[in-house]
Short mmCIF file of C-alpha atoms and ligand atoms in Angstrom, two decimals:
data_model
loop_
_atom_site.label_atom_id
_atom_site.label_comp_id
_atom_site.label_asym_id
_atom_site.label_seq_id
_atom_site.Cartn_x
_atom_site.Cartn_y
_atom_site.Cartn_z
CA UNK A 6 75.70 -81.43 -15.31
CA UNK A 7 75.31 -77.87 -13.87
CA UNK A 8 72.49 -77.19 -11.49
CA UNK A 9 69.03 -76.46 -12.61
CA UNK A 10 65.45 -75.76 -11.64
CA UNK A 11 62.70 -76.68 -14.06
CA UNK A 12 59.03 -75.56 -13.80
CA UNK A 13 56.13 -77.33 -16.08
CA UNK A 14 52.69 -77.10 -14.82
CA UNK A 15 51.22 -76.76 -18.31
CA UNK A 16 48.21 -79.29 -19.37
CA UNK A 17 48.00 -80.05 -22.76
CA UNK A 18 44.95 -81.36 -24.50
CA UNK A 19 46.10 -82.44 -27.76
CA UNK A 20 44.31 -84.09 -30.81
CA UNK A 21 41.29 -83.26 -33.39
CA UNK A 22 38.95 -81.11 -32.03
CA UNK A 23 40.24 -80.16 -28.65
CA UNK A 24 39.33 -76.13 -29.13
CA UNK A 25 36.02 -77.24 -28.12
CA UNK A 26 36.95 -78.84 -24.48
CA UNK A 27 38.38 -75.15 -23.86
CA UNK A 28 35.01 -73.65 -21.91
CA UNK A 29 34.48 -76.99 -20.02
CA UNK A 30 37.79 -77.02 -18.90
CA UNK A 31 38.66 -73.98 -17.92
CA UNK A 32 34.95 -73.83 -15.88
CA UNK A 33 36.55 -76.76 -14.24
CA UNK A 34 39.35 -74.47 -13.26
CA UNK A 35 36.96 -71.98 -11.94
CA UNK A 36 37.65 -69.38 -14.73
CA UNK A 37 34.44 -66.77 -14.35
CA UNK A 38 35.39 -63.99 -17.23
CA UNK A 39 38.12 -64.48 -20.04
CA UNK A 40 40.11 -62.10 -21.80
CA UNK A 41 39.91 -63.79 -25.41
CA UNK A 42 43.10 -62.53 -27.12
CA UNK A 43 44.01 -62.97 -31.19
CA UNK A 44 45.90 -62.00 -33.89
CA UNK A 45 45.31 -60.35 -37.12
CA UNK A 46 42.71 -62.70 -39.17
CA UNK A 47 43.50 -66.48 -39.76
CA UNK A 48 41.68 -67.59 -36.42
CA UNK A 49 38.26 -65.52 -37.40
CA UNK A 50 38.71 -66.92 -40.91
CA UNK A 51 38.90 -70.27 -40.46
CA UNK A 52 36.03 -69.86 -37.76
CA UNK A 53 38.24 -70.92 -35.19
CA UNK A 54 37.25 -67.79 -32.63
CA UNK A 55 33.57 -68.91 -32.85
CA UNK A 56 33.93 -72.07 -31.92
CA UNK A 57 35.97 -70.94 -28.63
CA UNK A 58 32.91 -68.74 -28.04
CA UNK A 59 30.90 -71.39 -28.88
CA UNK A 60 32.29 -73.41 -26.07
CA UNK A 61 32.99 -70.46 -23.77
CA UNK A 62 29.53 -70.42 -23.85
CA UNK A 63 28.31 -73.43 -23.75
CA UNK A 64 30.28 -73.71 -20.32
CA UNK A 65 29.08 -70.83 -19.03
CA UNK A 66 32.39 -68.80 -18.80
CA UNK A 67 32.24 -65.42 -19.55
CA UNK A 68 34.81 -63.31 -22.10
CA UNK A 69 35.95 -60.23 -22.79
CA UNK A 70 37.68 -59.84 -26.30
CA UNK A 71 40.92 -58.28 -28.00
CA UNK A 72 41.95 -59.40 -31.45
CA UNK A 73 44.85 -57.73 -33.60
CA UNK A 74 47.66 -58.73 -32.17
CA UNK A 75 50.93 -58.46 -34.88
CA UNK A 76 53.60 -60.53 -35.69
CA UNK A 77 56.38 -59.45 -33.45
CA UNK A 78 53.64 -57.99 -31.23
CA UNK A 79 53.83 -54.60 -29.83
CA UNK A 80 53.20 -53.14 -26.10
CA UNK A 81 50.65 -50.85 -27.16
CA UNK A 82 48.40 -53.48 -27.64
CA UNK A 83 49.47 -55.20 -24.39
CA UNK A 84 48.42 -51.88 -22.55
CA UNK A 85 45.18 -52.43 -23.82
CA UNK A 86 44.73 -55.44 -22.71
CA UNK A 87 45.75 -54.57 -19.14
CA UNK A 88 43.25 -51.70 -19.27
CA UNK A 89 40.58 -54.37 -20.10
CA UNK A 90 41.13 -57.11 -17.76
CA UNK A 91 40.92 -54.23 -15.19
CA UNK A 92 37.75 -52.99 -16.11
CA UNK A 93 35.87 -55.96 -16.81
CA UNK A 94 37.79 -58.11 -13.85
CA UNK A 95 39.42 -60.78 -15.73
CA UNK A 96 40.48 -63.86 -14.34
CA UNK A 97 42.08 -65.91 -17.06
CA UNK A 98 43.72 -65.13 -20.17
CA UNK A 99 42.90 -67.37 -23.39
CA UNK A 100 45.23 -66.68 -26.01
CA UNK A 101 43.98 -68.38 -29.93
CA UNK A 102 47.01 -68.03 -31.80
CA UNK A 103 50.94 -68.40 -32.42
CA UNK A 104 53.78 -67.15 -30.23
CA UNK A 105 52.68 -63.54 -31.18
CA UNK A 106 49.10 -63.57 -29.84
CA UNK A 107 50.35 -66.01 -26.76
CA UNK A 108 53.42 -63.30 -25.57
CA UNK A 109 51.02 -60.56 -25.88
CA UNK A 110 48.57 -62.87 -23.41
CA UNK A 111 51.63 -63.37 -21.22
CA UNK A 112 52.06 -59.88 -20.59
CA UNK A 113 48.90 -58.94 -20.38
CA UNK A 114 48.63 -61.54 -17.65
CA UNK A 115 51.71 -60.16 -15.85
CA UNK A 116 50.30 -56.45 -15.82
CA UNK A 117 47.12 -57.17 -15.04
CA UNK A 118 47.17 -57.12 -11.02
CA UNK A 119 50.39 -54.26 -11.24
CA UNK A 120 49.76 -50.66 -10.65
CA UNK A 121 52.49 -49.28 -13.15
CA UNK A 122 53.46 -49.43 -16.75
CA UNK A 123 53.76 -53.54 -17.51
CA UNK A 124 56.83 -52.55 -19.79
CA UNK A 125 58.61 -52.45 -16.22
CA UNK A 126 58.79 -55.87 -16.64
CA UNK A 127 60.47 -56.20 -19.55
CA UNK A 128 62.85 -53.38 -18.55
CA UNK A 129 63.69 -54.59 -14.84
CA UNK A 130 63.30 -58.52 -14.89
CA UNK A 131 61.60 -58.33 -12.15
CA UNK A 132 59.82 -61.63 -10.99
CA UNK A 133 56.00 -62.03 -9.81
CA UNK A 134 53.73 -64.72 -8.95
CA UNK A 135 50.92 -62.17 -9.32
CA UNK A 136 50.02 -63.26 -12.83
CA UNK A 137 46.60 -64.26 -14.23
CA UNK A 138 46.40 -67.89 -15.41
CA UNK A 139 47.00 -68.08 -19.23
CA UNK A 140 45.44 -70.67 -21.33
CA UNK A 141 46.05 -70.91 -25.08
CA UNK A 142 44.59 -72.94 -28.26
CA UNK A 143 47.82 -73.00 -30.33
CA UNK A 144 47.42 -72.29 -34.29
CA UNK A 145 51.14 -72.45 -35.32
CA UNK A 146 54.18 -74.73 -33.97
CA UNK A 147 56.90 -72.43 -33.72
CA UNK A 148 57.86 -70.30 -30.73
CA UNK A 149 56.99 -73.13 -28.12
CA UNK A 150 55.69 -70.21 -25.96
CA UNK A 151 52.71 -72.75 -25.41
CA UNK A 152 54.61 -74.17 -21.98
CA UNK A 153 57.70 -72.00 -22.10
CA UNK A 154 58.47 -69.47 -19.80
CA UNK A 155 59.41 -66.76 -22.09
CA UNK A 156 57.44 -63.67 -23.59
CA UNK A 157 59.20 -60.95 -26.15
CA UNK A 158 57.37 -57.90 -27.28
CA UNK A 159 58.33 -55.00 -29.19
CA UNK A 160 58.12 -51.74 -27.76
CA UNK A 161 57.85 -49.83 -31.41
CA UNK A 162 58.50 -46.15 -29.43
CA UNK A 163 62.09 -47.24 -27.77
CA UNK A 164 62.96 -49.18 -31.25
CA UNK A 165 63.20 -52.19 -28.77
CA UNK A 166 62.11 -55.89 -28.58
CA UNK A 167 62.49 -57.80 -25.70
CA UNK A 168 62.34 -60.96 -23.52
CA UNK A 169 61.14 -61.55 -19.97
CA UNK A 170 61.37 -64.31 -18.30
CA UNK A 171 59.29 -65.65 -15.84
CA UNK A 172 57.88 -69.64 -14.54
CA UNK A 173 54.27 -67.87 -14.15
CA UNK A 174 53.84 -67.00 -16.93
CA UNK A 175 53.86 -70.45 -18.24
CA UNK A 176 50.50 -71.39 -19.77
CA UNK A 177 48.29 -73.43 -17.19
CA UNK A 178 46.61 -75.25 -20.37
CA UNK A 179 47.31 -75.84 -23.75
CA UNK A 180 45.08 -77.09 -26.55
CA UNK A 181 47.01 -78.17 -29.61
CA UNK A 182 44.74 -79.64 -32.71
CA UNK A 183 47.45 -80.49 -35.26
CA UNK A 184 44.35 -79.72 -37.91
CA UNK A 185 44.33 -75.92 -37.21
CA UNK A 186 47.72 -75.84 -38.32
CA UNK A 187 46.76 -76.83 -42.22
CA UNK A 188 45.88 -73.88 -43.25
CA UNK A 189 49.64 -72.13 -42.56
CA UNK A 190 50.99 -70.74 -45.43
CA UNK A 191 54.50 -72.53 -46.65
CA UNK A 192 56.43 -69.06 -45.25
CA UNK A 193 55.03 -69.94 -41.72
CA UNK A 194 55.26 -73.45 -41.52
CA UNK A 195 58.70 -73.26 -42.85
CA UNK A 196 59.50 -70.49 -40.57
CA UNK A 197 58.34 -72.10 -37.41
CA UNK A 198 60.42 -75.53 -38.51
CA UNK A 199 63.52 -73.45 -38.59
CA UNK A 200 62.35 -71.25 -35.28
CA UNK A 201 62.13 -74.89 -33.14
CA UNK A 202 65.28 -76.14 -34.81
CA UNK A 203 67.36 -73.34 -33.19
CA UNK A 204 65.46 -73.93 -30.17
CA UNK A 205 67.60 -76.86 -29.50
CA UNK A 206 70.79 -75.79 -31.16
CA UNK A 207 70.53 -72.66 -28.85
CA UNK A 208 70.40 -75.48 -25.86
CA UNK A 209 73.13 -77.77 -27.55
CA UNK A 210 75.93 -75.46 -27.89
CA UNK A 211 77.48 -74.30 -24.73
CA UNK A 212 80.59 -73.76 -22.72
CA UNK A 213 79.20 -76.81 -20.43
CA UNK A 214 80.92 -80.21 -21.49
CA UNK A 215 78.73 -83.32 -22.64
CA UNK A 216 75.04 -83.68 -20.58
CA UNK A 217 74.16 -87.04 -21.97
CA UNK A 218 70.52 -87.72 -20.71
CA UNK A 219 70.10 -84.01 -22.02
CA UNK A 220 72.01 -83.70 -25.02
CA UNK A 221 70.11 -87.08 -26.54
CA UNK A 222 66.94 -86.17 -25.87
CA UNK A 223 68.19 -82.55 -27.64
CA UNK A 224 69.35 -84.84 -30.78
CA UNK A 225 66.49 -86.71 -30.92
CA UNK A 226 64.19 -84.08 -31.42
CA UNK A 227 66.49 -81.86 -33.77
CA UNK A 228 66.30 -85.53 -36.34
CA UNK A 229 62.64 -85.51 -35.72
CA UNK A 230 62.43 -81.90 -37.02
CA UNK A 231 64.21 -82.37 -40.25
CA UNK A 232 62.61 -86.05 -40.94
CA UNK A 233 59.03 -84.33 -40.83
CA UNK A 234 60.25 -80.76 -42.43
CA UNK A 235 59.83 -82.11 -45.78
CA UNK A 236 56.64 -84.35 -45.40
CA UNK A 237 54.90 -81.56 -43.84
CA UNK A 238 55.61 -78.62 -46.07
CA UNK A 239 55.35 -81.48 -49.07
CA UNK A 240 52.21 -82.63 -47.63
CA UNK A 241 50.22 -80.25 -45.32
CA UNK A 242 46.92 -81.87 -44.57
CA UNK A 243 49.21 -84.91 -43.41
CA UNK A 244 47.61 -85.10 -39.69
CA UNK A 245 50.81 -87.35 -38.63
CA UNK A 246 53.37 -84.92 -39.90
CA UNK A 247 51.68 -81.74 -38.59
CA UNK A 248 51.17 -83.64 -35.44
CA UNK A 249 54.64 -84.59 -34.61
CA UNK A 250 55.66 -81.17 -36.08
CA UNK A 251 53.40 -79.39 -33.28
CA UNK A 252 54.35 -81.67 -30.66
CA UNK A 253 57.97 -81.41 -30.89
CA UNK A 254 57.51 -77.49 -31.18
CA UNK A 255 56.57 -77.66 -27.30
CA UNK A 256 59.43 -80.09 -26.54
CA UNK A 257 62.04 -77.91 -28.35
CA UNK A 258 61.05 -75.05 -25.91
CA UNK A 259 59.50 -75.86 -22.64
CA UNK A 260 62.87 -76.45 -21.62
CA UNK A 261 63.82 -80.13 -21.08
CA UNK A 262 66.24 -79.81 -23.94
CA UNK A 263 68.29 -77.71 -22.07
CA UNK A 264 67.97 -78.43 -18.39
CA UNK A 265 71.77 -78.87 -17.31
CA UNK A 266 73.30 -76.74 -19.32
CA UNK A 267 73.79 -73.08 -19.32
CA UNK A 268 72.65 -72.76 -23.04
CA UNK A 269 73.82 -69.98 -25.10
CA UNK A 270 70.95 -68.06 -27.26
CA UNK A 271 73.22 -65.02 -28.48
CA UNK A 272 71.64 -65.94 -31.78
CA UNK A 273 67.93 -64.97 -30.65
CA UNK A 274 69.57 -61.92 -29.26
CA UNK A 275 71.03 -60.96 -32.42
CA UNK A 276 67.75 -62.10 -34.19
CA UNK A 277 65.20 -60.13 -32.08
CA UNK A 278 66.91 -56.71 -33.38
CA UNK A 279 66.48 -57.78 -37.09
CA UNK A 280 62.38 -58.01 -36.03
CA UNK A 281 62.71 -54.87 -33.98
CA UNK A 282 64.41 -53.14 -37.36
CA UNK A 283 61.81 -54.04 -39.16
CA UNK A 284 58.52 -56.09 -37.40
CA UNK A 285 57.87 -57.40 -41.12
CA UNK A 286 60.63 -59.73 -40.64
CA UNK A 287 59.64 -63.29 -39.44
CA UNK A 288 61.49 -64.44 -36.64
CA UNK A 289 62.51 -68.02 -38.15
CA UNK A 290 63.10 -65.94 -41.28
CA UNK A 291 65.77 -64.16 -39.49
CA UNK A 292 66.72 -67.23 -37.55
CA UNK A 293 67.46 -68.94 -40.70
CA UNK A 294 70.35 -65.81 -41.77
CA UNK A 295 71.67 -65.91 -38.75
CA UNK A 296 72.59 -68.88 -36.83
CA UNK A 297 75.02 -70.17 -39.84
CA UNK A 298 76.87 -66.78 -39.14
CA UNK A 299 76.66 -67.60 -36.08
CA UNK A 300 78.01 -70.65 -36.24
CA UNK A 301 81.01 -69.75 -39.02
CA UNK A 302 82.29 -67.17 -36.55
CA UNK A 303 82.36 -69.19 -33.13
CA UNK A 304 82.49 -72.59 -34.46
CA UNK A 305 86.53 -72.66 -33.41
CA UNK A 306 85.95 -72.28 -29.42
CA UNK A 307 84.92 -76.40 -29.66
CA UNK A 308 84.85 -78.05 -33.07
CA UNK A 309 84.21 -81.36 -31.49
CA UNK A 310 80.96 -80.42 -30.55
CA UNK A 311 80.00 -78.94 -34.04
CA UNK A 312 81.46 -82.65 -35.47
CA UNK A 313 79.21 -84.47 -33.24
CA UNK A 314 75.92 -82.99 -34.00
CA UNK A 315 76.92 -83.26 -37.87
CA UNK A 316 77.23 -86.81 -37.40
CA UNK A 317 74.02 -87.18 -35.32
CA UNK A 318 71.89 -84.94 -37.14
CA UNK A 319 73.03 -84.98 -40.56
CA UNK A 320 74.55 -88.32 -40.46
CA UNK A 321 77.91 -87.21 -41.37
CA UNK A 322 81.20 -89.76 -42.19
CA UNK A 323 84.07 -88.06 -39.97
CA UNK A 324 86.96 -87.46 -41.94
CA UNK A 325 89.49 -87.49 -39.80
CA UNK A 326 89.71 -83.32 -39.78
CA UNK A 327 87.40 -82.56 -36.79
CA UNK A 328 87.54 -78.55 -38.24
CA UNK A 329 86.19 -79.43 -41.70
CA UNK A 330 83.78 -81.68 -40.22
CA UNK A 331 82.08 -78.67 -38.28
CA UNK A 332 82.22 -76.71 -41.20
CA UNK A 333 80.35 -79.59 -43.44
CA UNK A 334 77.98 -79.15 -39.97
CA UNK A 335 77.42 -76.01 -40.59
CA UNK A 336 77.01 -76.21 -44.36
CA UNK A 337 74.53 -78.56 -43.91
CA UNK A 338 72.41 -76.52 -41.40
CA UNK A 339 72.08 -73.51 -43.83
CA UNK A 340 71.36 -76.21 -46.64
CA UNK A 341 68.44 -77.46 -44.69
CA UNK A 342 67.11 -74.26 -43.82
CA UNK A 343 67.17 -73.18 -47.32
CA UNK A 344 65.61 -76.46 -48.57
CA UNK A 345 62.71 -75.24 -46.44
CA UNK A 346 62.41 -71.97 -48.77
CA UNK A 347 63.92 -70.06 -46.40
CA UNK A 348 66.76 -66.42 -47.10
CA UNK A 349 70.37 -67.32 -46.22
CA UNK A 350 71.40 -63.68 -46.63
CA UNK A 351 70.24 -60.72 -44.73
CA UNK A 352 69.97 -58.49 -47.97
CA UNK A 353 67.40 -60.92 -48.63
CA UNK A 354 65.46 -59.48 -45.79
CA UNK A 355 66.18 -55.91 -47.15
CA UNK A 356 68.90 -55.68 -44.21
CA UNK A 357 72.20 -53.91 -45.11
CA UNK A 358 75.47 -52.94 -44.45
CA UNK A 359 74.34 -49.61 -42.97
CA UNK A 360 71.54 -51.02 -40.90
CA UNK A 361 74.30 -52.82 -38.65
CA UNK A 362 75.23 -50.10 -36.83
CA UNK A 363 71.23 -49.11 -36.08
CA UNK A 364 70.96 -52.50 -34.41
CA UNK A 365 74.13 -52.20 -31.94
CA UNK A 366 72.95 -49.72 -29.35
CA UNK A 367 69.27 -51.42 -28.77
CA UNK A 368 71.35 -55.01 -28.66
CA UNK A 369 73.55 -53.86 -25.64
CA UNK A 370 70.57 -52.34 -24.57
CA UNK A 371 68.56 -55.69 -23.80
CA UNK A 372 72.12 -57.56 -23.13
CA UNK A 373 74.39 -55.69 -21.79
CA UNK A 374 77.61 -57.69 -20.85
CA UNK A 375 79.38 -59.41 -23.05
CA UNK A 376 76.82 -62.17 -23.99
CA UNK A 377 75.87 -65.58 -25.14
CA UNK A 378 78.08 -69.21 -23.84
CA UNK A 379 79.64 -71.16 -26.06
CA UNK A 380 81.60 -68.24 -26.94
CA UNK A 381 81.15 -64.81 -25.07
CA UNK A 382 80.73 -62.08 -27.63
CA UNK A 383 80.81 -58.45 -27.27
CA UNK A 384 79.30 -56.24 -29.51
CA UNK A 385 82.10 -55.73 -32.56
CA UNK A 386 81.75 -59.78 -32.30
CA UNK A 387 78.09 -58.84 -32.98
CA UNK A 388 78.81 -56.70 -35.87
CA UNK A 389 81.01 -59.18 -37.73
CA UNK A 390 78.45 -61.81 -37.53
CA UNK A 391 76.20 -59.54 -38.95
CA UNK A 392 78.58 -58.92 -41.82
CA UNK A 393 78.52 -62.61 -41.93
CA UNK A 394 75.44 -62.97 -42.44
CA UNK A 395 75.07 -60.11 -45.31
O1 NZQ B 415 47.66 -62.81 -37.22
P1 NZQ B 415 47.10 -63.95 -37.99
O2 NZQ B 415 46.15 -63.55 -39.03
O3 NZQ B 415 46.58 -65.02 -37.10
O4 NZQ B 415 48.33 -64.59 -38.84
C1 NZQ B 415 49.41 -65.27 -38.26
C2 NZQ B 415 50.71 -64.48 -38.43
O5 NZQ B 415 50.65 -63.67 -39.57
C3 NZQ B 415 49.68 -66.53 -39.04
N1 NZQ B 415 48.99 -67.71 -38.55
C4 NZQ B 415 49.05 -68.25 -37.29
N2 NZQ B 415 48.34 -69.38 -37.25
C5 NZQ B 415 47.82 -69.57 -38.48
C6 NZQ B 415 48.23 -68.50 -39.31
N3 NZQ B 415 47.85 -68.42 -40.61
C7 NZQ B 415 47.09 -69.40 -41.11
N4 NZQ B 415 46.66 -70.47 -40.37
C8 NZQ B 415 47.02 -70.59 -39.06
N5 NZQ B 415 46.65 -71.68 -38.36
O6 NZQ B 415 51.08 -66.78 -38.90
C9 NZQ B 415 51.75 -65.53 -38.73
C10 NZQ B 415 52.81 -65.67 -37.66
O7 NZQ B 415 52.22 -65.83 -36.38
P2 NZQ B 415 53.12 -65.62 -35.08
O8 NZQ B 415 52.28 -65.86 -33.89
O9 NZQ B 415 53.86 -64.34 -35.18
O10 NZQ B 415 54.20 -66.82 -35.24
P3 NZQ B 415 55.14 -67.51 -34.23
O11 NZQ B 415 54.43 -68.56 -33.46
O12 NZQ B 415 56.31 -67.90 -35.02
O13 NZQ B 415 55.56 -66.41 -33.15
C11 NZQ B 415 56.62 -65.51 -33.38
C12 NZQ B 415 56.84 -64.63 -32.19
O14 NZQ B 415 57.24 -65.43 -31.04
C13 NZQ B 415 58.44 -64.90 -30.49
C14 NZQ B 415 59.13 -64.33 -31.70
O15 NZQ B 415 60.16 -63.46 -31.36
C15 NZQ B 415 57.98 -63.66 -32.42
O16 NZQ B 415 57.70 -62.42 -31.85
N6 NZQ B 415 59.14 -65.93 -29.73
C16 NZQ B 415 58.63 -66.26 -28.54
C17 NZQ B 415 59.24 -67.19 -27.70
C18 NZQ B 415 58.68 -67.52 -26.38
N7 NZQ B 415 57.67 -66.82 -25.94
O17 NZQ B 415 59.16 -68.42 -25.69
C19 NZQ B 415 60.47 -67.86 -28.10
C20 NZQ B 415 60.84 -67.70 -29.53
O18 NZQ B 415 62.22 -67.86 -29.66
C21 NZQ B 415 60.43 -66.42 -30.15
O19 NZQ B 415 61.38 -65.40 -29.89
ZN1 ZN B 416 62.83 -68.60 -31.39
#
């Protein structure tokens, strides 16, 4: 087990009706004035944002307010939001939304007490505590950016979308009602399934041996997601499904399902440039083209490991041929992806041949060296998995 540090200091409030605890807890927390930050429509629709104001209200907490944040969201917006909570002296950021609306909150929260362009953070790395307490009331399982540590934004101008890290910029409280999430369209629900699912494989495939206490807890919740996959997009007023479906979205994230390891996530890297390309494409979406090809081409550097989690996941009978085994693995991964409605080519998402070489220079650009673990990859390695994946 290789050395690790793990930060969680995220409260979660989780159940029916827990958006309307959000004004009396954060007054308990000593939040004065709010920066209330959403997306595009679904939370106004389903009158989700006025109950938050309701209880905003009702405890006395003050807001500010800046809706529109995209899919795949975009600095721009961010900026604004830095302006804002500089103007109006902010002190806590509530994001009501997916991982889209809560990275946008997550940088807002990081530029909000820095003097120059926030996108320095995403460019440099650099780490500060200096970041405004983040709440969120969580509207789609998914990204797990609820308690992780992560935030990725698209910078539209430089053709770039990228990650920064940082433990304080995890969320200080979360409020997940499984019932917010019923109104997801099929495409998102099965899009966020397939999003937490390579969550874990990201953690499970390394160049670090076996991690037992890790690598169980890792399995478990990878069964968990493909028992409930079908009963919730079958069934998606089912409380129970959409419950454990939100719940394990968090665990496949924060990062207990990794700690140990060094992890590999070359596949999110190769990912985020399909969203950058084109910001209409979903990021499970392009999850679900990828990580087979991703698989297919690195699969030889330790078949063992790809045998083992077709046993335990897909409860496969070895054979006896520890190659073929991983490849039925693999096989079955794509299948299950797919059986969620998902593309298994990238000319499904109106990628092509030609587009490959349009991704290459902004993917070295966010990472550099030759990247991911289980196998390091450089970037013709990159292009052929594309071509995999065509
Ligand atoms: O904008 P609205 O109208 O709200 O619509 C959203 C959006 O179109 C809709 N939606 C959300 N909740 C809904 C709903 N529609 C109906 N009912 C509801 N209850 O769903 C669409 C997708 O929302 P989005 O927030 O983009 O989804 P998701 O949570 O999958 O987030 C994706 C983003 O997270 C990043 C991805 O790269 C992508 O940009 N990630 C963030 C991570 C992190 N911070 O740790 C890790 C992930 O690997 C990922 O990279
Ligand atoms: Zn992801």
């Amino acid at each position: 087990m290789e050395n690790f540090e793990f930060v969680s200091p995220t409260h979660f409030v989780f159940g029916r009706g827990v958006e309307k605890q959000v004004g009396a807890k954060l007054a308990e927390r000593g939040a004065r004035r709010v920066l209330l930050h959403y997306g595009g429509q679904s939370a106004i629709a389903s009158g989700l944002i006025d109950r938050v104001k309701a209880s905003l209200d009702a405890a006395g907490v003050e807001h500010a307010e800046l809706g529109g944040v995209r899919p795949n969201p975009e600095i721009g917006l961010v900026r604004k939001g830095v302006a804002l909570c500089k103007e109006q002296d902010v002190d806590w950021v509530l994001a009501v939304g997916g991982g889209s609306v809560i990275d946008s909150a997550k940088a807002i929260a990081v530029g909000a007490h820095y003097e120059g362009d926030v996108w320095d953070f995403f460019e440099t790395k650099r780490q500060t505590n200096d970041v405004l307490p983040i709440a969120v009331v969580l509207t789609i399982p998914a990204a797990g950016s609820e308690a992780s540590k992560n935030t990725v934004v698209s910078n539209d101008e430089l053709g770039l979308k990228s990650g920064y890290p940082n433990n304080a910029q995890r969320p200080k409280l979360a409020f997940m009602n499984p019932e917010l999430t019923f109104t997801l369209p099929a495409y998102q629900t099965a899009a966020g399934l397939t999003d937490m699912f390579c969550h874990l494989l990201e953690r499970f495939f390394d160049d670090v041996g076996a991690v037992p206490v890790t690598d169980n807890l890792n399995l478990s919740l990878m069964k968990t997601v493909r028992a409930e996959a079908p009963r919730v997009m079958a069934e998606p007023d089912n409380y129970d499904a959409r419950a454990n479906v939100m719940w394990a979205g968090m665990l496949c994230h924060q990062g207990l399902a990794g700690v140990g390891r060094h992890e590999d996530w070359a596949t999110h890297g190769l990912e985020h440039e399909l969203s950058a390309l084109n910001p209409a494409i979903t990021h499970g979406a392009g999850l679900a083209v990828m990580f087979p090809a991703w698989m297919e081409y690195v699969y030889d550097a330790d078949p063992a490991r790809f045998a083992h989690y077709g046993r335990e996941v897909f409860g496969l009978a070895p054979t006896g041929d520890v190659r073929a085994d991983a490849l039925s693995a693999i096989d079955e991964t794509r299948s299950f992806f797919a059986s969620l409605g998902m593309p298994t080519t990238l000319e499904e998402l109106d990628v092509h041949e030609e587009d490959i070489e349009k991704m290459i220079p902004t993917l070295k650009a966010n990472k550099g060296k030759p990247f991911g673990s289980f196998k390091k990859l450089a970037m013709d390695d990159a292009r052929e998995i594309y071509r995999i994946a065509l």
